[in-house]
Each structure stands twice: as structure tokens, then as C-alpha cells.
Amino acid sequence: MIYNKLLAVLSLVLLMIFVQYPPSFADSGYLSAEEKKIYLSTLDFDTVRKEADEYFVKAYEASTQEAQEKNFVYAMQKYYILTLLQPGDYYGYVQMARIHDIRKEDSLARMDFAFAYNLDKLNPYTNFYYGEFFTKRARYQKALKYYLTAYNNGYGENYVTIMKLAWLYEKLGDLKKSKEMRGKRSMQVFEAMAEKGSCRADCRVKQ
């Protein structure tokens, strides 16, 4: 009985360490493949994702670099666990890539973006943030490719995507397409106003 209790406590301690340092600890040999499998089976993907996102938001809104880094570390650990829970899901990889992007860890960011992209090349979320990555590095033609994929696969009504495309087309010298994109955004705003009753009854035809 005492042996079983001690074993249970030891297992709990090991699993707590795994939660704090999943990439290094899980792969270090301290947990066997079977123990890691058992631990992961106790976790819920949506719950871990919510916890990870909360840390991400805290990091993004942090007032000090120390607080930001602390919360990014926690977020990264949780996102890593997501990739273990559902290896075929894009989200954990994209979020880790975004953190690497913010940290200016380009090679690591590209590696995680590539993982996510290869899982689903048409996923709008993956493509949007891949486009963000290249925009920040002034690789506008590459950025355009990924934003367009996002736009054509679910983000066609997304305000930020439309405006990013308009800006990129202008940056690349295609003023006609830039104007078209800005026109789409204007119509989008107009229709939203009409639905909310924010304009006259005849405003639809006068736009």
C-alpha cells in the first residue's frame, strides 16, 4: 500500500515536471513512451488550447519584456503539448511559429510554419500568419502568396486580410488591384452598416 502511494506521488511529480518542461523533459528519457502516452490521455485538447491562448494574450499585452517572455514560455509549453495531443492539427505549430516570429527567431518560426503548412496548405489561419511573417521581413511577393491563399480559402470577408492585400498590391505597384481590394472593404463596411440600420433605407443603392 505504502509502495503504491509512493509510486503514485513519484509519477505525479514526474508529470508535473513534464508539464513545465515538455520538449526537453519528455524527450530526455525520464518518461517512457508509455508513461507519456498515459499522461497525454488525461489531457483535453480544448482545455490546453484555452490555457495556451490565455498565456499568449498575457504575453502580447505584457508591460515588461520579462513578463512577456515568462508568459510566452508557458504558452509555448502548452502549444507544444497540443502538437503531441493532435499531431495532425495545425494550431499548435502556428502559434509556436508566431511566438518565434515575435522573438525574431526566424529559422524556428519558419520550421513551425512549414509543419503547419504541410499539414494543410489551404488553411487560412496558417496562411494568414505565414503572410505576416514575410511582410515583417519585407518579402512582399511571398507574403502576397500566403495572404491570397487565406483570402481564397475562408478569409474573403476578413477585414484585416483585405486591407493587407490592398497594402501589398500598392507596395508591389499594382494600384488597380489595390483599389479593388479597398473597394471590397468599403462595400463590406457599408453592408454591415445597412444590416445594423446605421444608414437610410435607400443607402444600399446609393453606395
PDB file of C-alpha atoms in Angstrom:
ATOM      1  CA  MET A   1       0.000   0.000   0.000  1.00  0.00           C
ATOM      2  CA  ILE A   2       2.780   2.431   1.007  1.00  0.00           C
ATOM      3  CA  TYR A   3       4.748   1.428  -2.097  1.00  0.00           C
ATOM      4  CA  ASN A   4       1.758   2.176  -4.313  1.00  0.00           C
ATOM      5  CA  LYS A   5       1.292   5.594  -2.704  1.00  0.00           C
ATOM      6  CA  LEU A   6       4.958   6.446  -3.145  1.00  0.00           C
ATOM      7  CA  LEU A   7       4.796   5.339  -6.757  1.00  0.00           C
ATOM      8  CA  ALA A   8       1.724   7.486  -7.318  1.00  0.00           C
ATOM      9  CA  VAL A   9       3.414  10.546  -5.785  1.00  0.00           C
ATOM     10  CA  LEU A  10       6.566   9.987  -7.847  1.00  0.00           C
ATOM     11  CA  SER A  11       4.525   9.666 -11.015  1.00  0.00           C
ATOM     12  CA  LEU A  12       2.686  12.899 -10.204  1.00  0.00           C
ATOM     13  CA  VAL A  13       5.962  14.764  -9.659  1.00  0.00           C
ATOM     14  CA  LEU A  14       7.340  13.488 -12.968  1.00  0.00           C
ATOM     15  CA  LEU A  15       4.208  14.535 -14.801  1.00  0.00           C
ATOM     16  CA  MET A  16       4.285  17.993 -13.235  1.00  0.00           C
ATOM     17  CA  ILE A  17       7.849  18.414 -14.469  1.00  0.00           C
ATOM     18  CA  PHE A  18       6.699  17.253 -17.889  1.00  0.00           C
ATOM     19  CA  VAL A  19       4.045  19.986 -17.923  1.00  0.00           C
ATOM     20  CA  GLN A  20       6.620  22.644 -17.040  1.00  0.00           C
ATOM     21  CA  TYR A  21       9.307  21.449 -19.482  1.00  0.00           C
ATOM     22  CA  PRO A  22       7.592  19.264 -22.064  1.00  0.00           C
ATOM     23  CA  PRO A  23      10.035  19.408 -25.005  1.00  0.00           C
ATOM     24  CA  SER A  24      13.197  18.766 -23.022  1.00  0.00           C
ATOM     25  CA  PHE A  25      11.860  16.537 -20.273  1.00  0.00           C
ATOM     26  CA  ALA A  26       9.594  14.349 -22.371  1.00  0.00           C
ATOM     27  CA  ASP A  27      12.374  13.609 -24.805  1.00  0.00           C
ATOM     28  CA  SER A  28      15.094  13.201 -22.200  1.00  0.00           C
ATOM     29  CA  GLY A  29      14.245   9.626 -21.272  1.00  0.00           C
ATOM     30  CA  TYR A  30      12.787  10.394 -17.841  1.00  0.00           C
ATOM     31  CA  LEU A  31       9.348   9.444 -19.119  1.00  0.00           C
ATOM     32  CA  SER A  32       8.933   6.315 -21.141  1.00  0.00           C
ATOM     33  CA  ALA A  33       6.842   6.393 -24.279  1.00  0.00           C
ATOM     34  CA  GLU A  34       4.093   4.554 -22.417  1.00  0.00           C
ATOM     35  CA  GLU A  35       4.162   6.998 -19.480  1.00  0.00           C
ATOM     36  CA  LYS A  36       3.991   9.953 -21.852  1.00  0.00           C
ATOM     37  CA  LYS A  37       1.070   8.331 -23.654  1.00  0.00           C
ATOM     38  CA  ILE A  38      -0.772   7.774 -20.368  1.00  0.00           C
ATOM     39  CA  TYR A  39      -0.168  11.367 -19.302  1.00  0.00           C
ATOM     40  CA  LEU A  40      -1.365  12.819 -22.589  1.00  0.00           C
ATOM     41  CA  SER A  41      -4.514  10.701 -22.410  1.00  0.00           C
ATOM     42  CA  THR A  42      -5.514  12.641 -19.272  1.00  0.00           C
ATOM     43  CA  LEU A  43      -5.453  15.971 -21.105  1.00  0.00           C
ATOM     44  CA  ASP A  44      -8.192  17.656 -23.088  1.00  0.00           C
ATOM     45  CA  PHE A  45      -7.123  19.405 -26.295  1.00  0.00           C
ATOM     46  CA  ASP A  46      -9.584  22.295 -25.999  1.00  0.00           C
ATOM     47  CA  THR A  47      -8.683  22.942 -22.367  1.00  0.00           C
ATOM     48  CA  VAL A  48      -4.951  23.007 -23.084  1.00  0.00           C
ATOM     49  CA  ARG A  49      -5.557  25.252 -26.095  1.00  0.00           C
ATOM     50  CA  LYS A  50      -7.531  27.693 -23.964  1.00  0.00           C
ATOM     51  CA  GLU A  51      -4.764  27.787 -21.335  1.00  0.00           C
ATOM     52  CA  ALA A  52      -2.132  28.302 -24.031  1.00  0.00           C
ATOM     53  CA  ASP A  53      -4.083  31.145 -25.617  1.00  0.00           C
ATOM     54  CA  GLU A  54      -4.521  32.842 -22.250  1.00  0.00           C
ATOM     55  CA  TYR A  55      -0.753  32.840 -21.739  1.00  0.00           C
ATOM     56  CA  PHE A  56      -0.265  34.092 -25.302  1.00  0.00           C
ATOM     57  CA  VAL A  57      -2.604  37.040 -24.727  1.00  0.00           C
ATOM     58  CA  LYS A  58      -0.918  37.844 -21.408  1.00  0.00           C
ATOM     59  CA  ALA A  59       2.448  37.845 -23.150  1.00  0.00           C
ATOM     60  CA  TYR A  60       1.180  40.005 -26.005  1.00  0.00           C
ATOM     61  CA  GLU A  61      -0.263  42.555 -23.586  1.00  0.00           C
ATOM     62  CA  ALA A  62       2.607  42.429 -21.071  1.00  0.00           C
ATOM     63  CA  SER A  63       4.039  45.773 -19.996  1.00  0.00           C
ATOM     64  CA  THR A  64       7.566  44.437 -19.466  1.00  0.00           C
ATOM     65  CA  GLN A  65       9.815  42.210 -21.516  1.00  0.00           C
ATOM     66  CA  GLU A  66      10.301  39.916 -18.528  1.00  0.00           C
ATOM     67  CA  ALA A  67       6.559  39.355 -18.150  1.00  0.00           C
ATOM     68  CA  GLN A  68       6.204  38.839 -21.876  1.00  0.00           C
ATOM     69  CA  GLU A  69       8.935  36.230 -22.014  1.00  0.00           C
ATOM     70  CA  LYS A  70       7.606  34.401 -18.959  1.00  0.00           C
ATOM     71  CA  ASN A  71       4.139  34.074 -20.469  1.00  0.00           C
ATOM     72  CA  PHE A  72       5.497  33.154 -23.898  1.00  0.00           C
ATOM     73  CA  VAL A  73       7.436  30.293 -22.277  1.00  0.00           C
ATOM     74  CA  TYR A  74       4.269  28.996 -20.636  1.00  0.00           C
ATOM     75  CA  ALA A  75       2.313  29.406 -23.866  1.00  0.00           C
ATOM     76  CA  MET A  76       4.995  27.625 -25.865  1.00  0.00           C
ATOM     77  CA  GLN A  77       4.914  24.663 -23.489  1.00  0.00           C
ATOM     78  CA  LYS A  78       1.143  24.366 -23.827  1.00  0.00           C
ATOM     79  CA  TYR A  79       1.226  24.696 -27.610  1.00  0.00           C
ATOM     80  CA  TYR A  80       3.876  22.008 -27.756  1.00  0.00           C
ATOM     81  CA  ILE A  81       1.552  19.701 -25.813  1.00  0.00           C
ATOM     82  CA  LEU A  82      -1.161  20.432 -28.407  1.00  0.00           C
ATOM     83  CA  THR A  83       1.123  19.063 -31.115  1.00  0.00           C
ATOM     84  CA  LEU A  84       1.525  15.881 -29.072  1.00  0.00           C
ATOM     85  CA  LEU A  85      -2.198  15.536 -28.416  1.00  0.00           C
ATOM     86  CA  GLN A  86      -3.151  16.040 -32.054  1.00  0.00           C
ATOM     87  CA  PRO A  87      -0.079  15.834 -34.322  1.00  0.00           C
ATOM     88  CA  GLY A  88      -2.246  16.398 -37.369  1.00  0.00           C
ATOM     89  CA  ASP A  89      -3.653  19.711 -36.139  1.00  0.00           C
ATOM     90  CA  TYR A  90      -2.146  22.966 -37.397  1.00  0.00           C
ATOM     91  CA  TYR A  91      -2.908  25.266 -34.468  1.00  0.00           C
ATOM     92  CA  GLY A  92      -0.105  24.445 -32.033  1.00  0.00           C
ATOM     93  CA  TYR A  93       2.508  24.744 -34.766  1.00  0.00           C
ATOM     94  CA  VAL A  94       1.205  28.105 -35.992  1.00  0.00           C
ATOM     95  CA  GLN A  95       1.107  29.541 -32.505  1.00  0.00           C
ATOM     96  CA  MET A  96       4.638  28.384 -31.730  1.00  0.00           C
ATOM     97  CA  ALA A  97       5.732  29.915 -35.025  1.00  0.00           C
ATOM     98  CA  ARG A  98       4.093  33.213 -34.070  1.00  0.00           C
ATOM     99  CA  ILE A  99       5.993  33.277 -30.785  1.00  0.00           C
ATOM    100  CA  HIS A 100       9.264  32.566 -32.579  1.00  0.00           C
ATOM    101  CA  ASP A 101       8.360  35.318 -35.037  1.00  0.00           C
ATOM    102  CA  ILE A 102       7.863  37.850 -32.250  1.00  0.00           C
ATOM    103  CA  ARG A 103      11.168  36.763 -30.717  1.00  0.00           C
ATOM    104  CA  LYS A 104      12.812  37.191 -34.124  1.00  0.00           C
ATOM    105  CA  GLU A 105      13.825  33.532 -34.164  1.00  0.00           C
ATOM    106  CA  ASP A 106      13.391  33.275 -37.908  1.00  0.00           C
ATOM    107  CA  SER A 107      14.614  29.738 -38.537  1.00  0.00           C
ATOM    108  CA  LEU A 108      12.463  28.286 -35.748  1.00  0.00           C
ATOM    109  CA  ALA A 109       9.440  30.266 -36.903  1.00  0.00           C
ATOM    110  CA  ARG A 110       9.829  29.041 -40.474  1.00  0.00           C
ATOM    111  CA  MET A 111      10.215  25.464 -39.267  1.00  0.00           C
ATOM    112  CA  ASP A 112       6.937  25.540 -37.320  1.00  0.00           C
ATOM    113  CA  PHE A 113       5.129  27.406 -40.090  1.00  0.00           C
ATOM    114  CA  ALA A 114       6.335  24.732 -42.506  1.00  0.00           C
ATOM    115  CA  PHE A 115       4.978  21.977 -40.256  1.00  0.00           C
ATOM    116  CA  ALA A 116       1.575  23.651 -40.137  1.00  0.00           C
ATOM    117  CA  TYR A 117       1.576  24.471 -43.846  1.00  0.00           C
ATOM    118  CA  ASN A 118       2.407  20.904 -44.846  1.00  0.00           C
ATOM    119  CA  LEU A 119      -0.494  19.623 -42.745  1.00  0.00           C
ATOM    120  CA  ASP A 120      -2.957  21.748 -44.706  1.00  0.00           C
ATOM    121  CA  LYS A 121      -1.684  24.044 -47.443  1.00  0.00           C
ATOM    122  CA  LEU A 122      -5.036  25.815 -47.776  1.00  0.00           C
ATOM    123  CA  ASN A 123      -5.696  26.554 -44.110  1.00  0.00           C
ATOM    124  CA  PRO A 124      -6.484  30.285 -43.916  1.00  0.00           C
ATOM    125  CA  TYR A 125      -5.160  30.749 -40.376  1.00  0.00           C
ATOM    126  CA  THR A 126      -1.793  29.212 -41.224  1.00  0.00           C
ATOM    127  CA  ASN A 127      -1.503  31.162 -44.465  1.00  0.00           C
ATOM    128  CA  PHE A 128      -2.500  34.476 -42.884  1.00  0.00           C
ATOM    129  CA  TYR A 129       0.234  34.320 -40.251  1.00  0.00           C
ATOM    130  CA  TYR A 130       2.757  32.947 -42.713  1.00  0.00           C
ATOM    131  CA  GLY A 131       1.975  36.063 -44.738  1.00  0.00           C
ATOM    132  CA  GLU A 132       2.514  38.181 -41.622  1.00  0.00           C
ATOM    133  CA  PHE A 133       5.919  36.606 -41.135  1.00  0.00           C
ATOM    134  CA  PHE A 134       7.076  37.526 -44.635  1.00  0.00           C
ATOM    135  CA  THR A 135       5.525  41.008 -44.517  1.00  0.00           C
ATOM    136  CA  LYS A 136       7.581  41.867 -41.435  1.00  0.00           C
ATOM    137  CA  ARG A 137      10.707  40.881 -43.343  1.00  0.00           C
ATOM    138  CA  ALA A 138       9.761  42.922 -46.420  1.00  0.00           C
ATOM    139  CA  ARG A 139       9.370  39.831 -48.596  1.00  0.00           C
ATOM    140  CA  TYR A 140       6.207  41.159 -50.117  1.00  0.00           C
ATOM    141  CA  GLN A 141       5.797  38.755 -53.031  1.00  0.00           C
ATOM    142  CA  LYS A 142       5.962  35.771 -50.669  1.00  0.00           C
ATOM    143  CA  ALA A 143       3.602  37.475 -48.251  1.00  0.00           C
ATOM    144  CA  LEU A 144       1.113  38.120 -51.059  1.00  0.00           C
ATOM    145  CA  LYS A 145       1.068  34.428 -51.939  1.00  0.00           C
ATOM    146  CA  TYR A 146       0.042  33.389 -48.436  1.00  0.00           C
ATOM    147  CA  TYR A 147      -2.443  36.216 -47.869  1.00  0.00           C
ATOM    148  CA  LEU A 148      -4.135  35.361 -51.153  1.00  0.00           C
ATOM    149  CA  THR A 149      -4.418  31.725 -50.115  1.00  0.00           C
ATOM    150  CA  ALA A 150      -6.019  32.803 -46.850  1.00  0.00           C
ATOM    151  CA  TYR A 151      -8.329  35.177 -48.718  1.00  0.00           C
ATOM    152  CA  ASN A 152      -9.449  32.494 -51.177  1.00  0.00           C
ATOM    153  CA  ASN A 153      -9.997  29.834 -48.527  1.00  0.00           C
ATOM    154  CA  GLY A 154     -12.171  31.370 -45.870  1.00  0.00           C
ATOM    155  CA  TYR A 155     -10.854  34.867 -45.185  1.00  0.00           C
ATOM    156  CA  GLY A 156     -12.543  36.565 -48.133  1.00  0.00           C
ATOM    157  CA  GLU A 157     -14.671  38.648 -45.751  1.00  0.00           C
ATOM    158  CA  ASN A 158     -11.908  39.258 -43.223  1.00  0.00           C
ATOM    159  CA  TYR A 159     -11.201  42.982 -42.869  1.00  0.00           C
ATOM    160  CA  VAL A 160      -7.534  42.645 -41.940  1.00  0.00           C
ATOM    161  CA  THR A 161      -6.819  40.222 -44.785  1.00  0.00           C
ATOM    162  CA  ILE A 162      -8.441  42.548 -47.321  1.00  0.00           C
ATOM    163  CA  MET A 163      -6.503  45.554 -46.096  1.00  0.00           C
ATOM    164  CA  LYS A 164      -3.224  43.607 -46.009  1.00  0.00           C
ATOM    165  CA  LEU A 165      -3.778  42.630 -49.630  1.00  0.00           C
ATOM    166  CA  ALA A 166      -4.638  46.203 -50.615  1.00  0.00           C
ATOM    167  CA  TRP A 167      -1.456  47.449 -48.938  1.00  0.00           C
ATOM    168  CA  LEU A 168       0.709  44.742 -50.514  1.00  0.00           C
ATOM    169  CA  TYR A 169      -0.644  45.340 -54.015  1.00  0.00           C
ATOM    170  CA  GLU A 170       0.129  49.035 -53.596  1.00  0.00           C
ATOM    171  CA  LYS A 171       3.594  48.207 -52.294  1.00  0.00           C
ATOM    172  CA  LEU A 172       4.212  45.979 -55.320  1.00  0.00           C
ATOM    173  CA  GLY A 173       2.988  48.656 -57.736  1.00  0.00           C
ATOM    174  CA  ASP A 174      -0.362  47.113 -58.695  1.00  0.00           C
ATOM    175  CA  LEU A 175      -2.572  50.096 -57.940  1.00  0.00           C
ATOM    176  CA  LYS A 176      -5.570  48.661 -59.790  1.00  0.00           C
ATOM    177  CA  LYS A 177      -5.779  45.578 -57.587  1.00  0.00           C
ATOM    178  CA  SER A 178      -5.050  47.663 -54.519  1.00  0.00           C
ATOM    179  CA  LYS A 179      -8.030  49.875 -55.348  1.00  0.00           C
ATOM    180  CA  GLU A 180     -10.215  46.809 -55.940  1.00  0.00           C
ATOM    181  CA  MET A 181      -9.351  45.452 -52.513  1.00  0.00           C
ATOM    182  CA  ARG A 182     -10.039  48.783 -50.835  1.00  0.00           C
ATOM    183  CA  GLY A 183     -13.367  48.859 -52.682  1.00  0.00           C
ATOM    184  CA  LYS A 184     -14.251  45.446 -51.294  1.00  0.00           C
ATOM    185  CA  ARG A 185     -13.568  46.742 -47.800  1.00  0.00           C
ATOM    186  CA  SER A 186     -15.695  49.835 -48.352  1.00  0.00           C
ATOM    187  CA  MET A 187     -18.596  47.680 -49.516  1.00  0.00           C
ATOM    188  CA  GLN A 188     -18.118  45.391 -46.530  1.00  0.00           C
ATOM    189  CA  VAL A 189     -18.392  48.313 -44.113  1.00  0.00           C
ATOM    190  CA  PHE A 190     -21.377  49.692 -45.982  1.00  0.00           C
ATOM    191  CA  GLU A 191     -23.272  46.376 -45.844  1.00  0.00           C
ATOM    192  CA  ALA A 192     -22.543  45.994 -42.147  1.00  0.00           C
ATOM    193  CA  MET A 193     -23.963  49.476 -41.526  1.00  0.00           C
ATOM    194  CA  ALA A 194     -27.064  48.636 -43.533  1.00  0.00           C
ATOM    195  CA  GLU A 195     -27.666  45.429 -41.561  1.00  0.00           C
ATOM    196  CA  LYS A 196     -27.412  47.359 -38.286  1.00  0.00           C
ATOM    197  CA  GLY A 197     -29.755  50.094 -39.525  1.00  0.00           C
ATOM    198  CA  SER A 198     -26.977  52.674 -39.406  1.00  0.00           C
ATOM    199  CA  CYS A 199     -27.906  54.304 -42.697  1.00  0.00           C
ATOM    200  CA  ARG A 200     -31.018  55.328 -44.617  1.00  0.00           C
ATOM    201  CA  ALA A 201     -33.279  52.742 -46.178  1.00  0.00           C
ATOM    202  CA  ASP A 202     -32.050  53.663 -49.667  1.00  0.00           C
ATOM    203  CA  CYS A 203     -28.347  53.676 -48.805  1.00  0.00           C
ATOM    204  CA  ARG A 204     -27.758  50.276 -50.409  1.00  0.00           C
ATOM    205  CA  VAL A 205     -28.379  51.602 -53.908  1.00  0.00           C
ATOM    206  CA  LYS A 206     -26.629  54.929 -53.319  1.00  0.00           C
ATOM    207  CA  GLN A 207     -23.284  53.362 -52.367  1.00  0.00           C
TER     208      GLN A 207
END
